[in-house]
Short mmCIF file of C-alpha atoms in Angstrom, two decimals:
data_model
loop_
_atom_site.label_atom_id
_atom_site.label_comp_id
_atom_site.label_asym_id
_atom_site.label_seq_id
_atom_site.Cartn_x
_atom_site.Cartn_y
_atom_site.Cartn_z
CA MET A 1 115.82 89.82 99.47
CA PHE A 2 112.42 91.58 97.80
CA LEU A 3 110.91 90.57 94.45
CA HIS A 4 107.50 92.81 92.94
CA ILE A 5 105.35 91.11 89.89
CA GLU A 6 102.86 92.91 88.47
CA ASN A 7 101.45 91.48 84.46
CA TYR A 8 99.66 94.40 83.78
CA TYR A 9 101.15 94.60 80.45
CA PHE A 10 103.36 92.24 79.96
CA PRO A 11 101.01 88.61 78.27
CA GLU A 12 99.91 86.16 81.26
CA GLY A 13 102.00 83.62 78.66
CA SER A 14 105.94 85.85 79.61
CA VAL A 15 104.81 86.26 83.21
CA LYS A 16 104.56 82.24 83.43
CA ARG A 17 107.64 82.03 82.31
CA LEU A 18 109.56 83.83 84.25
CA LEU A 19 107.86 82.24 87.49
CA TYR A 20 109.24 79.15 86.22
CA ASP A 21 112.73 80.53 85.79
CA LEU A 22 112.38 82.24 88.67
CA SER A 23 112.40 79.22 90.87
CA SER A 24 115.67 77.23 90.66
CA PRO A 25 117.98 81.07 90.25
CA LEU A 26 115.82 82.39 93.49
CA ALA A 27 115.05 79.47 95.31
CA ASN A 28 115.34 80.21 98.94
CA CYS A 29 115.88 83.85 98.60
CA LEU A 30 113.30 85.28 98.78
CA LYS A 31 112.06 87.41 102.47
CA PHE A 32 109.34 89.39 100.59
CA PHE A 33 107.22 88.75 97.62
CA GLU A 34 103.86 90.56 96.17
CA PHE A 35 102.42 89.38 92.60
CA GLY A 36 99.05 91.14 90.76
CA ILE A 37 97.41 90.18 88.26
CA ASP A 38 94.83 92.07 85.82
CA SER A 39 94.21 88.81 83.98
CA SER A 40 90.45 86.56 82.62
CA LEU A 41 89.65 83.73 85.97
CA GLU A 42 90.87 81.31 83.17
CA LYS A 43 93.88 83.11 82.63
CA ASN A 44 94.31 83.78 86.24
CA ALA A 45 93.71 79.19 86.67
CA ALA A 46 97.20 79.18 84.40
CA ILE A 47 99.14 81.00 86.34
CA THR A 48 98.08 80.29 89.80
CA THR A 49 100.38 76.77 88.51
CA ALA A 50 103.45 78.99 88.02
CA LEU A 51 103.25 81.15 91.34
CA LEU A 52 102.98 78.25 93.07
CA THR A 53 105.44 76.36 91.68
CA PHE A 54 107.68 79.61 92.02
CA LEU A 55 106.72 79.90 95.46
CA LYS A 56 107.47 75.72 96.84
CA SER A 57 110.72 76.80 95.75
CA GLN A 58 110.71 79.70 99.07
CA GLY A 59 110.25 78.18 101.96
CA GLY A 60 111.68 80.96 103.97
CA LEU A 61 109.14 83.68 103.16
CA LEU A 62 107.99 85.71 105.42
CA GLU A 63 105.39 88.59 103.80
CA LEU A 64 103.62 87.67 101.35
CA LYS A 65 101.02 89.84 99.32
CA LEU A 66 98.84 89.39 96.43
CA PRO A 67 96.70 92.57 94.79
CA SER A 68 94.78 92.04 91.99
CA TYR A 69 94.93 89.04 92.06
CA GLU A 70 91.93 86.74 92.72
CA ILE A 71 92.04 83.84 94.69
CA GLN A 72 88.89 80.82 94.11
CA ASP A 73 88.93 78.39 96.37
CA SER A 74 90.70 77.25 99.76
CA LEU A 75 92.54 74.23 98.19
CA THR A 76 94.94 77.51 96.62
CA VAL A 77 95.53 79.32 100.19
CA SER A 78 96.26 76.01 101.61
CA GLU A 79 98.96 75.09 98.79
CA ILE A 80 99.85 78.56 99.42
CA CYS A 81 100.67 77.94 103.84
CA GLN A 82 101.74 74.28 103.27
CA ALA A 83 105.28 75.37 100.82
CA LEU A 84 105.59 78.59 103.39
CA PRO A 85 105.81 77.20 107.28
CA GLN A 86 107.54 80.42 107.83
CA LEU A 87 104.66 83.16 106.67
CA ARG A 88 104.40 85.73 108.96
CA SER A 89 101.97 88.17 107.08
CA PHE A 90 99.77 87.40 104.14
CA SER A 91 98.01 89.53 101.86
CA GLY A 92 95.44 88.58 98.99
CA GLU A 93 91.43 89.01 97.57
CA MET A 94 89.31 87.18 97.28
CA LEU A 95 86.46 87.09 94.32
CA ASN A 96 82.95 85.89 93.93
CA MET A 97 82.62 84.60 97.51
CA THR A 98 79.87 82.65 99.81
CA LYS A 99 79.78 81.82 103.04
CA GLU A 100 80.80 78.91 102.02
CA MET A 101 83.91 79.67 100.02
CA PHE A 102 84.56 82.09 102.74
CA ARG A 103 85.20 80.57 105.52
CA GLY A 104 86.92 77.63 103.32
CA VAL A 105 89.45 79.31 102.31
CA LEU A 106 89.83 81.01 106.63
CA ASN A 107 89.66 77.18 107.40
CA ALA A 108 92.57 77.12 105.28
CA LEU A 109 94.60 79.31 106.38
CA VAL A 110 94.65 78.75 110.20
CA SER A 111 94.98 75.45 109.54
CA ARG A 112 98.37 75.73 107.45
CA GLY A 113 99.34 79.19 108.98
CA ALA A 114 99.70 78.76 112.39
CA SER A 115 103.06 81.16 112.44
CA LEU A 116 100.42 84.16 110.68
CA ARG A 117 101.51 87.56 112.61
CA CYS A 118 99.47 88.95 109.62
CA VAL A 119 96.17 88.60 107.38
CA ARG A 120 94.68 91.29 105.01
CA LEU A 121 91.76 90.21 103.43
CA THR A 122 89.68 92.05 100.20
CA VAL A 123 86.70 90.39 100.17
CA PHE A 124 84.73 90.33 96.77
CA SER A 125 81.43 88.61 97.26
CA THR A 126 78.23 87.33 94.87
CA ASP A 127 74.89 88.90 95.61
CA GLU A 128 73.60 85.96 97.99
CA LEU A 129 76.36 87.34 100.59
CA GLU A 130 74.59 90.44 102.05
CA SER A 131 76.41 90.64 104.86
CA ILE A 132 79.27 89.12 107.29
CA SER A 133 79.05 87.99 111.00
CA LEU A 134 81.33 86.78 113.50
CA THR A 135 80.61 83.46 112.93
CA ASP A 136 81.48 83.33 109.67
CA MET A 137 85.69 85.01 110.36
CA GLU A 138 85.38 82.54 113.09
CA PRO A 139 88.21 80.41 112.41
CA MET A 140 90.19 83.42 112.42
CA LEU A 141 89.77 83.62 115.98
CA GLN A 142 92.41 80.19 116.02
CA LEU A 143 95.11 83.39 114.99
CA THR A 144 96.03 83.35 119.06
CA VAL A 145 99.33 85.08 118.30
CA ILE A 146 97.77 87.90 115.42
CA GLU A 147 98.97 91.13 115.83
CA ASP A 148 96.90 92.89 112.42
CA ILE A 149 94.54 92.14 111.14
CA GLY A 150 92.21 93.79 108.03
CA LEU A 151 89.10 93.09 106.43
CA TRP A 152 87.94 95.35 102.99
CA LEU A 153 84.36 93.25 102.46
CA GLU A 154 81.60 93.90 99.74
CA CYS A 155 78.90 93.56 102.16
CA LYS A 156 77.29 94.80 105.27
CA LEU A 157 80.30 93.38 108.61
CA GLU A 158 77.53 92.82 111.82
CA LEU A 159 79.47 92.84 114.97
CA LYS A 160 77.68 92.43 118.67
CA VAL A 161 79.19 93.54 121.49
CA ARG A 162 80.12 89.98 122.50
CA ASP A 163 81.06 89.21 119.10
CA ILE A 164 84.15 92.31 119.94
CA GLN A 165 84.72 90.58 123.70
CA GLN A 166 85.12 87.26 121.52
CA MET A 167 87.52 89.15 119.27
CA GLY A 168 89.68 90.54 121.96
CA GLN A 169 90.25 87.48 123.49
CA ALA A 170 91.18 86.01 120.88
CA TRP A 171 93.51 88.30 119.77
CA SER A 172 95.15 89.27 122.43
CA ALA A 173 98.26 90.72 120.78
CA LEU A 174 96.54 92.71 118.58
CA ARG A 175 98.03 95.89 117.11
CA SER A 176 96.55 96.59 114.31
CA LEU A 177 92.76 96.57 113.03
CA ILE A 178 91.17 97.44 110.09
CA LEU A 179 87.13 96.36 109.19
CA PHE A 180 85.86 98.59 106.07
CA PRO A 181 82.10 97.60 104.59
CA ASP A 182 81.42 98.77 101.16
CA ASP A 183 78.13 98.00 102.23
CA GLY A 184 75.48 98.95 105.04
CA HIS A 185 76.56 101.84 108.09
CA GLY A 186 79.04 99.88 109.35
CA ILE A 187 80.47 99.04 113.67
CA PRO A 188 77.83 101.58 116.36
CA LEU A 189 79.61 104.38 117.42
CA PRO A 190 79.47 102.86 121.09
CA HIS A 191 80.95 99.53 120.22
CA LEU A 192 84.17 101.30 120.69
CA ILE A 193 83.41 100.96 124.52
CA THR A 194 84.11 97.47 123.74
CA PHE A 195 86.82 97.26 121.74
CA ALA A 196 88.40 100.01 124.48
CA GLU A 197 88.13 97.28 127.42
CA TRP A 198 89.28 94.33 125.03
CA PHE A 199 91.95 95.33 123.12
CA PRO A 200 94.28 96.60 125.63
CA VAL A 201 97.91 96.75 123.70
CA LEU A 202 95.88 97.88 120.23
CA GLN A 203 97.75 100.88 118.30
CA ARG A 204 96.62 101.24 115.04
CA PHE A 205 92.04 100.86 114.90
CA ALA A 206 90.80 102.16 110.83
CA ALA A 207 86.42 101.22 110.29
CA ARG A 208 83.41 102.42 109.07
CA PHE A 209 81.03 103.21 112.13
CA ASP A 210 77.82 103.82 112.37
CA CYS A 211 76.25 107.00 114.51
CA SER A 212 72.37 105.97 114.49
CA ALA A 213 72.46 104.13 117.81
CA ASP A 214 72.14 106.72 120.99
CA ILE A 215 75.36 108.22 121.73
CA PRO A 216 76.21 107.47 124.82
CA SER A 217 77.02 111.18 127.21
CA ALA A 218 80.73 110.95 128.51
CA ASN A 219 79.32 110.28 131.65
CA GLU A 220 78.47 106.92 130.03
CA VAL A 221 81.91 105.73 129.02
CA PRO A 222 83.46 103.92 132.06
CA LEU A 223 87.23 103.41 130.00
CA ARG A 224 89.22 104.73 127.58
CA PHE A 225 91.47 102.60 124.75
CA LYS A 226 94.98 101.94 126.33
CA SER A 227 97.37 101.53 123.83
CA LEU A 228 94.87 103.72 120.80
CA ARG A 229 97.92 105.97 118.99
CA ARG A 230 95.30 106.59 115.87
CA LEU A 231 91.60 105.30 115.33
CA LYS A 232 90.07 106.37 111.54
CA TRP A 233 86.89 106.57 110.36
CA PHE A 234 86.06 106.23 106.97
CA GLY A 235 82.44 106.96 105.12
CA ALA A 236 81.31 108.76 108.06
CA ARG A 237 77.94 110.19 108.03
CA ILE A 238 76.91 112.49 111.03
CA SER A 239 74.25 114.88 111.06
CA ASP A 240 74.37 118.34 111.80
CA SER A 241 72.42 117.91 115.51
CA GLN A 242 75.53 114.79 116.47
CA ARG A 243 77.80 116.02 116.03
CA LEU A 244 78.70 117.19 119.36
CA ARG A 245 78.02 114.45 121.13
CA VAL A 246 79.99 112.50 118.56
CA ALA A 247 82.51 114.95 118.75
CA GLU A 248 82.38 114.16 123.09
CA PHE A 249 82.26 110.77 123.05
CA LEU A 250 85.11 109.93 120.80
CA ALA A 251 87.04 112.46 123.00
CA VAL A 252 86.81 110.58 125.93
CA VAL A 253 86.93 107.14 124.93
CA CYS A 254 89.90 107.55 123.11
CA GLY A 255 92.06 110.05 125.18
CA PRO A 256 94.52 113.27 125.10
CA ASN A 257 96.78 111.43 122.83
CA VAL A 258 94.79 108.83 119.98
CA GLU A 259 94.86 110.81 116.40
CA ILE A 260 91.68 111.33 115.40
CA GLY A 261 91.27 111.21 111.55
CA ILE A 262 87.62 110.68 110.43
CA SER A 263 86.61 110.72 107.19
CA ARG A 264 83.16 111.71 105.41
CA TYR A 265 84.88 109.44 101.52
CA GLY A 266 84.80 105.62 101.79
CA LEU A 267 88.30 102.91 101.85
CA HIS A 268 89.29 102.12 98.72
CA ILE A 269 90.64 99.11 98.29
CA SER A 270 93.30 100.33 96.86
CA GLU A 271 94.03 103.13 99.87
CA ILE A 272 94.21 99.84 102.79
CA PRO A 273 97.11 100.90 104.05
CA ASP A 274 100.00 99.22 105.71
CA GLU A 275 100.79 101.51 108.49
CA MET A 276 96.81 103.82 108.85
CA SER A 277 98.60 106.02 106.30
CA PRO A 278 96.75 109.79 106.39
CA TRP A 279 94.08 110.49 104.00
CA GLY A 280 94.88 112.96 100.88
CA ALA A 281 94.16 116.66 101.19
CA GLY A 282 90.30 117.83 101.61
CA SER A 283 88.94 114.34 103.10
CA GLU A 284 89.24 114.85 106.32
CA ASP A 285 85.89 116.85 108.42
CA ALA A 286 88.26 119.29 109.91
CA GLY A 287 84.89 120.52 111.70
CA LEU A 288 84.83 117.19 113.95
CA ARG A 289 87.94 117.40 115.00
CA HIS A 290 87.82 120.89 116.50
CA TRP A 291 85.45 120.11 118.37
CA ILE A 292 86.99 116.73 119.61
CA ASP A 293 89.82 119.06 120.50
CA ALA A 294 87.57 121.47 122.91
CA PHE A 295 85.96 118.72 124.52
CA ARG A 296 89.57 117.36 125.71
CA ARG A 297 90.64 120.79 125.87
CA VAL A 298 87.83 120.90 128.65
CA HIS A 299 88.24 117.66 129.88
CA GLU A 300 92.12 117.33 130.74
CA ALA A 301 91.04 121.50 133.07
CA ILE A 302 88.22 119.54 134.23
CA ASN A 303 90.55 116.56 135.97
CA ARG A 304 92.76 118.74 136.46
CA ILE A 305 90.43 119.58 138.94
CA LYS A 306 89.68 117.09 140.56
#
């Protein structure tokens, strides 16, 4: 059984009463619950109490989504996870995050969420939070059974090759990964080689990439993804002089069976896909897609000759 509540048109008091009133009749009935509000931070705190009371009556809940509900401290996350020992999937928004608060929320999530298979987080940062690195995300490395991770960040994301190696070693069962920094250039495109090496079962990967660094030639790509089925590049900024080199690199590192999509537009938080669904019409770089397909045919012909 699932329940979806959105408070965009009704008074906060009505939503609070609804949550309290449903706690007993629906006790331990739900497997999926989605809750979103449009409220001030002060009113949000009052609704949080009612929300936690309701969640404590749903010990068998498997999936929780909190869109448009701003988590402001690690205690809320800790209480949610403590109330839901069987939780498999958690999605939420975090507001006004500093590095310390972000790490605290992740620690709370990890310490209470050993059963988690999916984590999707939208992070709205303060002005002092300019970037996030693996050091800041380190608690998530303890989620050793995780299969799906999505991070939308209102700041830069800094990942080095050794960081990707650590992530791959920790998340050996990861099948879906979304990494979208809304600021900065994104992940260096050549790092896809490292992802291919350390994420052997990854099937879906969406990110913002940066192609300002030298793009390896086809002969410099030692391996390709083993299980990848979909690669999506959001917010692509590719100069005319780079297009052929980028197209050949993607054709080789992804191989012939990966659906590759490249969009000039960024990924809005409301559009973060659950199953990596296609973009709307007109957003994809069809010209680059053409060159990728052409290079695939060339390399397939070369491999047949070999």
